[in-house]
Coordinates of C-alpha atoms in Angstrom, one line a residue:
M286 CA 118.3 76.7 97.9
I287 CA 119.2 73.0 98.4
L288 CA 116.3 71.9 96.2
A289 CA 117.5 74.2 93.4
A290 CA 121.0 72.9 93.6
T291 CA 119.8 69.3 93.6
A292 CA 117.7 70.0 90.5
L293 CA 120.7 71.6 88.8
V294 CA 123.0 68.7 89.4
S295 CA 120.4 66.1 88.4
C296 CA 120.0 67.5 84.9
S297 CA 123.6 68.4 84.4
K298 CA 126.1 66.5 82.2
S299 CA 128.9 64.8 84.1
L300 CA 132.3 65.7 82.8
S301 CA 135.2 63.3 83.5
G302 CA 138.8 64.1 82.9
G303 CA 139.5 67.4 81.3
G304 CA 143.2 67.2 81.7
G305 CA 143.0 68.6 85.2
E306 CA 141.5 71.9 83.9
V307 CA 138.2 73.3 85.2
T308 CA 135.9 73.0 82.2
G309 CA 132.6 73.4 83.9
I310 CA 129.5 71.2 84.2
R311 CA 126.9 72.2 81.7
G312 CA 123.2 71.5 81.8
R313 CA 120.8 71.1 78.9
V314 CA 118.9 74.2 78.0
V315 CA 115.3 73.4 77.1
D316 CA 113.2 76.2 75.4
E317 CA 109.8 76.2 77.0
P318 CA 106.8 75.9 74.6
A319 CA 104.9 79.0 73.9
P320 CA 101.9 79.2 76.3
Y321 CA 98.5 79.2 74.5
G322 CA 97.3 82.7 73.6
M323 CA 100.5 84.4 74.8
V324 CA 103.1 86.5 73.1
L325 CA 106.8 86.6 74.1
V326 CA 107.8 90.1 75.1
K327 CA 111.6 90.1 74.8
R328 CA 113.8 91.9 77.3
G329 CA 114.5 95.6 76.7
S330 CA 114.4 99.1 78.2
V331 CA 112.2 102.1 78.0
E332 CA 111.8 105.6 79.5
M333 CA 108.9 104.8 81.8
G334 CA 106.5 107.6 82.7
S335 CA 105.2 110.8 81.3
Q336 CA 107.3 112.1 78.4
Q337 CA 105.9 115.5 78.0
K338 CA 104.1 118.3 79.9
D339 CA 100.4 118.5 79.7
S340 CA 99.0 121.5 81.5
L341 CA 95.4 120.4 80.9
W342 CA 95.9 117.2 83.0
D343 CA 98.6 118.6 85.2
D344 CA 101.2 116.2 83.8
I345 CA 104.9 116.9 84.1
P346 CA 107.7 115.0 82.5
D347 CA 109.1 112.6 85.1
A348 CA 110.3 109.6 83.0
K349 CA 112.8 107.2 84.3
G350 CA 114.9 104.7 82.3
I351 CA 114.1 101.1 83.3
S352 CA 114.9 97.6 82.0
V353 CA 112.7 94.5 82.1
D354 CA 113.5 90.9 81.5
A355 CA 111.6 88.7 79.0
F356 CA 108.1 87.5 79.8
W357 CA 105.1 85.9 78.2
M358 CA 102.0 88.1 78.1
D359 CA 98.4 87.3 77.1
E360 CA 97.9 88.8 73.7
K361 CA 94.3 89.7 74.7
E362 CA 92.5 90.5 77.9
V363 CA 91.0 87.6 79.8
S364 CA 87.6 87.0 78.3
N365 CA 84.3 86.0 79.9
A366 CA 84.7 82.5 78.4
M367 CA 88.2 82.1 79.9
Y368 CA 87.1 83.2 83.3
R369 CA 84.0 81.1 83.1
Q370 CA 86.2 78.1 82.7
F371 CA 87.7 79.0 86.1
V372 CA 84.3 79.4 87.7
Y373 CA 83.1 76.0 86.3
Y374 CA 86.3 74.3 87.5
V375 CA 85.6 75.6 91.0
R376 CA 82.0 74.5 90.7
D377 CA 82.9 71.0 89.5
S378 CA 85.6 70.5 92.2
I379 CA 83.1 71.4 95.0
I380 CA 80.6 68.9 93.5
R381 CA 83.2 66.2 93.3
E382 CA 84.1 66.8 96.9
R383 CA 80.5 66.4 97.9
L384 CA 80.0 63.3 95.8
A385 CA 82.8 61.7 97.8
D386 CA 81.4 63.0 101.1
P387 CA 79.7 60.3 103.2
A388 CA 76.9 62.8 103.9
Y389 CA 76.0 62.5 100.2
G390 CA 76.5 58.8 99.7
G391 CA 80.3 58.7 99.9
D392 CA 81.3 57.6 96.4
E393 CA 85.0 57.0 97.0
T394 CA 85.7 56.8 93.2
Y395 CA 85.5 60.6 93.1
K396 CA 88.7 60.9 95.1
I397 CA 92.1 59.3 94.6
E398 CA 93.8 58.3 97.9
T399 CA 96.1 55.5 96.7
D400 CA 98.5 55.0 93.8
K401 CA 98.3 52.1 91.3
Y402 CA 100.3 50.0 93.8
G403 CA 97.8 50.6 96.6
E404 CA 100.2 53.0 98.5
P405 CA 98.6 56.0 100.1
V406 CA 99.0 59.4 98.4
T407 CA 97.9 62.9 99.2
P408 CA 94.2 62.8 98.5
R409 CA 93.1 64.5 95.3
L410 CA 90.0 64.7 93.2
N411 CA 89.4 62.2 90.4
W412 CA 88.8 64.4 87.4
S413 CA 88.5 61.4 85.0
K414 CA 85.2 60.4 86.6
P415 CA 82.4 62.4 85.1
I416 CA 79.7 64.1 87.2
P417 CA 76.3 62.5 86.6
W418 CA 74.5 65.6 85.4
R419 CA 71.8 63.7 83.4
K420 CA 70.8 60.7 85.4
P421 CA 72.0 61.0 89.0
N422 CA 70.8 58.8 91.8
E423 CA 69.2 60.3 94.9
D424 CA 72.4 60.9 96.7
E425 CA 74.2 62.3 93.6
E426 CA 71.3 64.6 93.0
R427 CA 71.4 66.0 96.5
A428 CA 75.2 66.6 96.2
I429 CA 74.7 68.4 92.9
N430 CA 71.7 70.5 94.0
S431 CA 73.5 71.5 97.2
L432 CA 75.4 74.0 95.0
Y433 CA 72.3 75.5 93.4
V434 CA 69.5 77.8 94.5
T435 CA 66.2 78.7 92.8
D436 CA 65.7 82.2 91.4
P437 CA 62.6 83.5 93.3
R438 CA 61.6 85.7 90.3
T439 CA 61.9 83.1 87.5
G440 CA 61.9 79.8 89.3
V441 CA 65.0 78.8 87.4
K442 CA 67.8 76.8 89.1
M443 CA 71.0 78.9 89.4
L444 CA 74.4 78.6 90.9
D445 CA 74.7 79.7 94.5
F446 CA 77.6 82.1 93.9
E447 CA 78.4 82.5 97.6
Q448 CA 79.7 78.9 97.7
L449 CA 82.1 79.3 94.8
N450 CA 85.2 79.6 96.9
Y451 CA 88.7 78.8 95.6
R452 CA 91.5 77.9 98.1
Y453 CA 95.2 78.3 97.0
E454 CA 98.6 78.8 98.5
T455 CA 101.6 80.9 97.5
F456 CA 105.2 80.8 98.7
D457 CA 106.6 84.3 99.3
Y458 CA 110.1 83.9 97.8
R459 CA 110.9 87.6 98.3
Q460 CA 110.4 87.4 102.1
Y461 CA 112.1 84.0 102.3
A462 CA 115.2 85.4 100.5
L463 CA 115.7 88.3 102.9
R464 CA 118.8 88.0 105.1
R465 CA 116.9 89.1 108.1
N466 CA 114.6 86.0 107.8
R467 CA 117.3 83.4 107.7
M468 CA 117.1 80.5 110.2
N469 CA 120.8 80.6 110.9
P470 CA 121.5 83.8 113.0
E471 CA 125.1 83.9 111.8
R472 CA 123.9 84.5 108.2
R473 CA 121.6 87.4 108.9
N474 CA 124.3 90.0 109.2
Y475 CA 127.8 89.7 107.7
N476 CA 129.2 92.7 109.6
T477 CA 131.8 91.1 112.0
D478 CA 131.8 94.2 114.2
I479 CA 128.4 93.2 115.4
P480 CA 128.2 90.2 117.6
T481 CA 125.6 87.5 116.6
D482 CA 122.6 87.4 118.7
Y483 CA 121.7 83.8 118.9
D484 CA 118.6 84.5 120.9
E485 CA 117.2 87.1 118.5
E486 CA 113.5 86.6 117.8
V487 CA 112.6 87.1 114.2
L488 CA 108.9 87.9 113.6
I489 CA 107.3 87.1 110.3
S490 CA 103.8 87.9 109.0
K491 CA 101.8 85.5 106.9
D492 CA 98.2 85.3 105.6
T493 CA 95.9 82.4 106.2
A494 CA 92.2 81.9 105.7
F495 CA 89.3 79.7 106.7
I496 CA 85.6 79.5 106.3
D497 CA 83.7 79.9 109.6
D498 CA 80.5 78.1 110.8
D499 CA 78.4 80.7 108.9
G500 CA 80.1 80.0 105.6
T501 CA 81.9 83.3 105.6
I502 CA 85.5 83.6 104.4
Q503 CA 87.8 84.8 107.2
R504 CA 91.2 86.1 106.3
V505 CA 93.7 86.3 109.2
T506 CA 97.2 87.8 109.2
I507 CA 99.4 86.0 111.6
N508 CA 102.5 87.5 113.3
R509 CA 104.7 85.0 115.0
P510 CA 108.3 84.0 115.5
L511 CA 110.1 82.4 112.6
S512 CA 110.1 78.6 112.8
G513 CA 110.8 77.4 109.2
P514 CA 110.2 77.7 105.5
Y515 CA 106.4 77.0 105.9
D516 CA 106.1 80.4 107.6
F517 CA 106.4 81.9 104.1
V518 CA 103.4 80.0 102.7
N519 CA 100.3 82.2 102.5
T520 CA 96.9 80.7 102.2
Y521 CA 94.0 82.4 100.5
I522 CA 90.3 81.6 100.0
V523 CA 88.6 83.7 97.4
N524 CA 85.0 83.8 96.1
V525 CA 85.6 83.6 92.4
Y526 CA 82.3 84.7 90.9
P527 CA 82.5 88.2 89.3
D528 CA 80.2 90.9 90.6
T529 CA 77.7 91.2 87.9
T530 CA 75.9 94.1 89.6
V531 CA 78.8 96.5 88.9
W532 CA 76.9 97.8 85.9
V533 CA 74.3 99.2 88.2
N534 CA 76.5 100.3 91.0
D535 CA 79.0 102.1 88.7
F536 CA 76.4 104.1 86.9
A537 CA 73.7 105.8 88.9
N538 CA 70.5 106.8 87.1
A539 CA 71.2 104.7 84.1
Y540 CA 69.5 101.7 82.7
T541 CA 72.2 99.0 82.7
D542 CA 70.1 96.1 84.1
Q543 CA 70.5 94.1 80.9
Y544 CA 74.3 93.9 81.4
V545 CA 73.7 92.6 85.0
R546 CA 71.7 89.7 83.5
Y547 CA 73.6 88.9 80.4
Y548 CA 77.2 90.2 80.3
F549 CA 78.8 87.3 82.1
A550 CA 76.1 84.7 81.7
S551 CA 75.2 84.9 78.0
P552 CA 77.3 83.3 75.3
I553 CA 76.7 86.5 73.3
Y554 CA 79.5 88.1 75.5
D555 CA 81.8 85.1 75.5
D556 CA 84.6 87.0 73.8
Y557 CA 84.2 90.2 75.7
P558 CA 86.7 91.0 78.5
V559 CA 85.6 89.8 81.9
V560 CA 84.8 92.7 84.4
G561 CA 83.6 92.9 87.9
V562 CA 86.7 91.0 89.0
S563 CA 88.8 92.3 91.9
W564 CA 92.6 92.3 92.1
E565 CA 92.2 89.4 94.6
Q566 CA 90.1 87.4 92.2
A567 CA 92.5 88.1 89.4
N568 CA 95.3 86.7 91.5
A569 CA 93.2 83.6 92.3
F570 CA 92.7 83.1 88.5
C571 CA 96.5 83.2 88.0
A572 CA 97.0 80.7 90.7
W573 CA 94.3 78.4 89.3
R574 CA 95.7 78.7 85.7
T575 CA 99.1 77.7 87.0
E576 CA 97.8 74.7 88.8
Y577 CA 95.6 73.7 85.8
L578 CA 98.6 73.7 83.5
R579 CA 100.7 71.8 86.1
Q580 CA 98.1 69.1 86.4
S581 CA 98.1 68.6 82.6
Y582 CA 101.9 68.0 82.7
G583 CA 101.4 65.3 85.3
M584 CA 104.7 63.8 86.5
R585 CA 106.7 64.7 83.4
G586 CA 108.8 67.1 85.4
I587 CA 108.3 70.1 83.1
N588 CA 109.3 73.3 84.9
F589 CA 107.6 76.6 84.2
E590 CA 107.1 79.9 86.0
P591 CA 103.6 80.6 87.5
F592 CA 101.1 82.8 85.8
R593 CA 100.8 86.1 87.5
L594 CA 99.6 89.7 87.0
P595 CA 102.1 92.0 85.2
T596 CA 104.1 94.5 87.2
E597 CA 103.4 98.1 86.3
A598 CA 106.8 98.4 84.5
E599 CA 106.2 95.3 82.5
W600 CA 102.7 96.5 81.5
E601 CA 104.0 99.9 80.3
Y602 CA 107.0 98.5 78.5
A603 CA 104.7 96.0 76.7
A604 CA 102.0 98.6 75.9
R605 CA 104.5 101.0 74.4
A606 CA 106.3 98.2 72.5
G607 CA 109.6 99.4 74.1
N608 CA 109.3 102.7 72.2
N609 CA 110.2 105.9 74.2
D610 CA 108.3 108.1 71.7
Q611 CA 105.0 106.1 71.9
T612 CA 102.3 107.7 74.0
Y613 CA 99.5 105.2 73.3
S614 CA 99.8 101.5 72.5
W615 CA 99.5 102.5 68.9
K616 CA 102.3 104.6 67.2
T617 CA 100.5 107.9 66.6
D618 CA 99.5 110.6 69.1
V619 CA 95.9 110.6 67.8
P620 CA 93.2 108.1 68.7
H621 CA 92.2 107.3 65.1
T622 CA 93.7 106.7 61.7
D623 CA 93.6 109.1 58.7
K624 CA 90.5 107.3 57.5
G625 CA 88.7 107.9 60.8
C626 CA 89.0 104.4 62.1
Y627 CA 89.6 104.2 65.8
N628 CA 92.6 102.5 67.2
G629 CA 90.9 101.4 70.5
N630 CA 87.7 101.4 72.5
F631 CA 87.3 104.5 74.7
K632 CA 85.0 107.5 75.0
P633 CA 85.7 109.6 71.9
G634 CA 83.3 112.5 72.7
F635 CA 81.0 114.1 75.3
G636 CA 78.4 111.5 75.9
D637 CA 79.3 109.8 72.6
Y638 CA 80.4 106.3 73.4
T639 CA 79.5 104.7 70.0
R640 CA 81.8 106.6 67.7
D641 CA 84.5 103.9 68.1
G642 CA 81.9 101.2 67.2
Y643 CA 80.8 100.1 70.7
I644 CA 78.8 101.5 73.5
I645 CA 80.5 99.5 76.3
T646 CA 83.3 97.0 76.0
S647 CA 84.3 95.4 72.7
P648 CA 85.2 91.8 71.9
V649 CA 88.9 91.3 72.8
G650 CA 91.2 91.8 69.8
S651 CA 88.7 93.9 67.9
Y652 CA 91.3 96.6 67.1
A653 CA 94.8 96.3 65.6
A654 CA 97.6 94.9 67.8
N655 CA 100.6 96.9 68.8
D656 CA 104.1 96.1 67.5
F657 CA 104.5 93.4 70.1
G658 CA 101.3 91.6 68.9
L659 CA 99.3 92.7 72.0
Y660 CA 95.7 93.8 71.7
D661 CA 93.7 96.4 73.7
M662 CA 96.6 97.7 75.7
S663 CA 94.9 101.1 75.4
G664 CA 91.2 101.1 76.1
N665 CA 88.5 98.5 76.3
V666 CA 89.1 97.7 80.0
A667 CA 91.7 99.0 82.4
E668 CA 93.9 96.2 83.7
W669 CA 95.1 95.2 87.1
T670 CA 98.9 95.0 87.7
S671 CA 100.6 93.4 90.6
T672 CA 102.2 96.7 91.8
A673 CA 101.0 98.5 94.9
W674 CA 100.1 102.2 94.4
S675 CA 102.6 104.8 95.4
E676 CA 102.4 108.5 94.4
S677 CA 106.1 108.4 93.5
G678 CA 105.6 105.5 91.1
V679 CA 108.6 104.2 89.3
H680 CA 110.9 106.6 91.2
K681 CA 110.3 104.5 94.3
T682 CA 111.7 101.4 92.7
A683 CA 114.9 100.0 91.2
D684 CA 115.6 100.5 87.5
I685 CA 115.9 96.8 86.8
N686 CA 112.6 94.9 86.7
P687 CA 111.1 97.7 88.9
D688 CA 108.2 96.8 91.1
Y689 CA 106.8 98.0 94.4
Q690 CA 105.0 95.3 96.4
Y691 CA 103.0 95.7 99.5
N692 CA 100.9 92.8 100.7
A693 CA 98.4 94.6 102.9
A694 CA 97.2 92.8 106.0
K695 CA 93.5 92.7 106.8
E696 CA 94.0 95.2 109.6
D697 CA 95.8 97.7 107.5
P698 CA 94.2 101.1 106.6
Y699 CA 92.2 100.9 103.4
V700 CA 94.5 103.4 101.8
L701 CA 97.3 100.8 101.8
K702 CA 95.1 98.4 99.8
R703 CA 95.4 100.3 96.5
K704 CA 96.8 98.6 93.4
V705 CA 97.9 100.1 90.1
I706 CA 95.6 99.7 87.1
R707 CA 96.7 100.7 83.6
G708 CA 95.4 101.3 80.1
G709 CA 92.2 103.2 80.6
S710 CA 88.8 101.8 79.6
W711 CA 85.8 102.1 77.3
K712 CA 84.3 104.8 79.5
D713 CA 87.4 107.0 79.7
P714 CA 88.5 109.9 77.4
S715 CA 91.6 109.5 75.3
H716 CA 94.0 110.9 77.9
F717 CA 93.4 108.0 80.3
V718 CA 94.0 105.3 77.7
R719 CA 97.6 106.6 77.2
A720 CA 100.2 104.0 78.0
D721 CA 102.1 106.3 80.4
V722 CA 99.2 107.4 82.6
R723 CA 98.9 105.8 86.0
T724 CA 95.9 105.3 88.2
W725 CA 94.7 102.9 90.9
E726 CA 91.8 101.0 92.4
Y727 CA 91.3 99.2 95.8
Q728 CA 92.3 95.6 95.6
N729 CA 88.9 94.3 96.7
E730 CA 86.9 96.6 94.4
Q731 CA 85.1 95.3 91.4
R732 CA 84.3 97.5 88.5
S733 CA 82.6 97.4 85.1
F734 CA 85.6 98.9 83.5
V735 CA 88.5 96.9 85.1
G736 CA 89.7 93.6 83.8
F737 CA 93.1 91.9 83.5
R738 CA 95.6 89.8 81.6
C739 CA 98.2 87.4 82.8
V740 CA 102.0 87.2 82.3
R741 CA 104.6 84.5 83.0
T742 CA 108.3 85.1 83.4
Y743 CA 110.3 83.6 80.5
I744 CA 112.9 81.0 81.5
G745 CA 113.8 79.6 78.1
S746 CA 116.7 80.2 75.7
P747 CA 118.6 83.4 76.5
K748 CA 118.9 84.0 72.7
A749 CA 115.2 83.9 72.3
A750 CA 114.8 86.5 75.1
K751 CA 117.4 88.9 73.6
A752 CA 116.0 92.3 72.5
S753 CA 116.6 93.6 69.0
K754 CA 119.5 96.1 68.4
N755 CA 117.2 99.2 68.6
G756 CA 116.2 98.2 72.1
A757 CA 112.6 97.3 71.2
A758 CA 111.5 93.9 72.5
A759 CA 110.9 92.4 69.1
G760 CA 107.9 90.5 70.2
K761 CA 106.2 91.5 67.1
T762 CA 103.6 89.3 65.5
K763 CA 104.1 88.7 61.8
T764 CA 101.5 90.2 59.5
K765 CA 100.2 86.8 58.3
K766 CA 99.7 85.6 61.8
A767 CA 98.0 88.8 62.9
K768 CA 95.6 88.6 59.9
A769 CA 94.8 85.0 60.6
Q770 CA 94.1 85.7 64.3
K771 CA 91.9 88.6 63.2
T772 CA 89.9 86.3 60.9
Q773 CA 89.5 83.8 63.6
G774 CA 88.2 86.5 65.9
S775 CA 88.6 86.5 69.6
R776 CA 87.5 82.9 70.1
S777 CA 91.2 81.9 70.4
S778 CA 91.1 83.5 73.9
R779 CA 88.9 80.7 75.2
G780 CA 91.8 78.4 75.7
P781 CA 92.0 74.7 75.2
R782 CA 89.9 72.4 77.2
G783 CA 90.7 70.2 80.0
A784 CA 104.9 107.4 85.9
G785 CA 102.5 110.3 84.7
A786 CA 100.9 112.4 87.4
S787 CA 97.3 111.9 86.2
V788 CA 95.1 110.0 88.5
R789 CA 91.5 109.3 87.6
R790 CA 89.1 109.1 90.6

């Protein structure tokens, strides 16, 4: 709270005089630049949930009116190329750590520990110094090779996936803001009929993680008395490499070995949506993407909201383009156009996966965007949301920016570790790619049909976030832009360098 107030004052315009009248202190509104590959979804409202009865799927109308604030959303699902950038970042950071480690020669130039004046700073990696891939000396070669193993079948050197762990921290603002968690006992309850208990012990729960002596990631949920703001910092260590074996494990008695070998590794699939990524890995990607952008801004003091997974409400609102009458992400109630062209990638018939043009996933952005300029909101891969699963869905939440969060502890029953996924996938019939159909998956599961996209809360000009008069979020992409992006293909997704009743189980 104090930091926020300080920031507000520091960028405000000081007003002197005013004739003794309160005229206000006004700050300067800076409209944030459009994030690469994202579309601004403007604030608006929609009747969220199933709109009509469907006896075949046991759907009953249970829509609820909700409103969401403006947010940026990836126009396409996160691709293999984008996720591979994350994997390589983790790889390179581990190698740089080892190059600076005395056990591998101790080259101190790979780590920055002082500023230009020689004053100590928090140690950080020196990304401007390249890794000597081509002509390493003996110590450098040992450091690099320590992250690789040899494939016993082919003899080819390959990454040791088990070592690709990413550590990040998050601050739980929601728990920090709750009155019951305030440090000052007098501010926990404003009811003056109840005497303040100055000896009250407030217990908090936080996640932390470490790697044990066997190299195994250990996640621990700590319950302890509240001592300060740091109690709301959660630490996670996540192995980031996608599970490439999902193609075999998801389909018994099918020949899918080629996808295990090539789907994530081969450039042929660069522009296809990444799969085999758990909810936990998707959150780690969002945290890395935030830090990666923050590092590029350096010390310029540019403020932006972190990348995150969309809430279930944000996802449905965006998929339906704010349209109460829209069942799919496209406008019609049929999966193809009058000319027989399919609007998305799903399973059109019994055993016929190819009628829509693809047998498994399709390159991101292969089909037309919806009215908000978003691709593949119906079909291709189902998408993780940040929302915890509840049978009551949106009816459990508020009607403004609705979201149900439950951060399951390691010791919690597995049933409490379910997260909402939306949009259906390439292997689902048309019913499950509807924008109003809900389903779920366990947060640590990895599937060949589940991917994700990121969002970021919009904090720019209020005028830019204002919805159009008809209530739609007016995040539409102009025809010229859409055609240009279609021509470019889905390579743009690589990024620059440096509450229906249906449940599918």
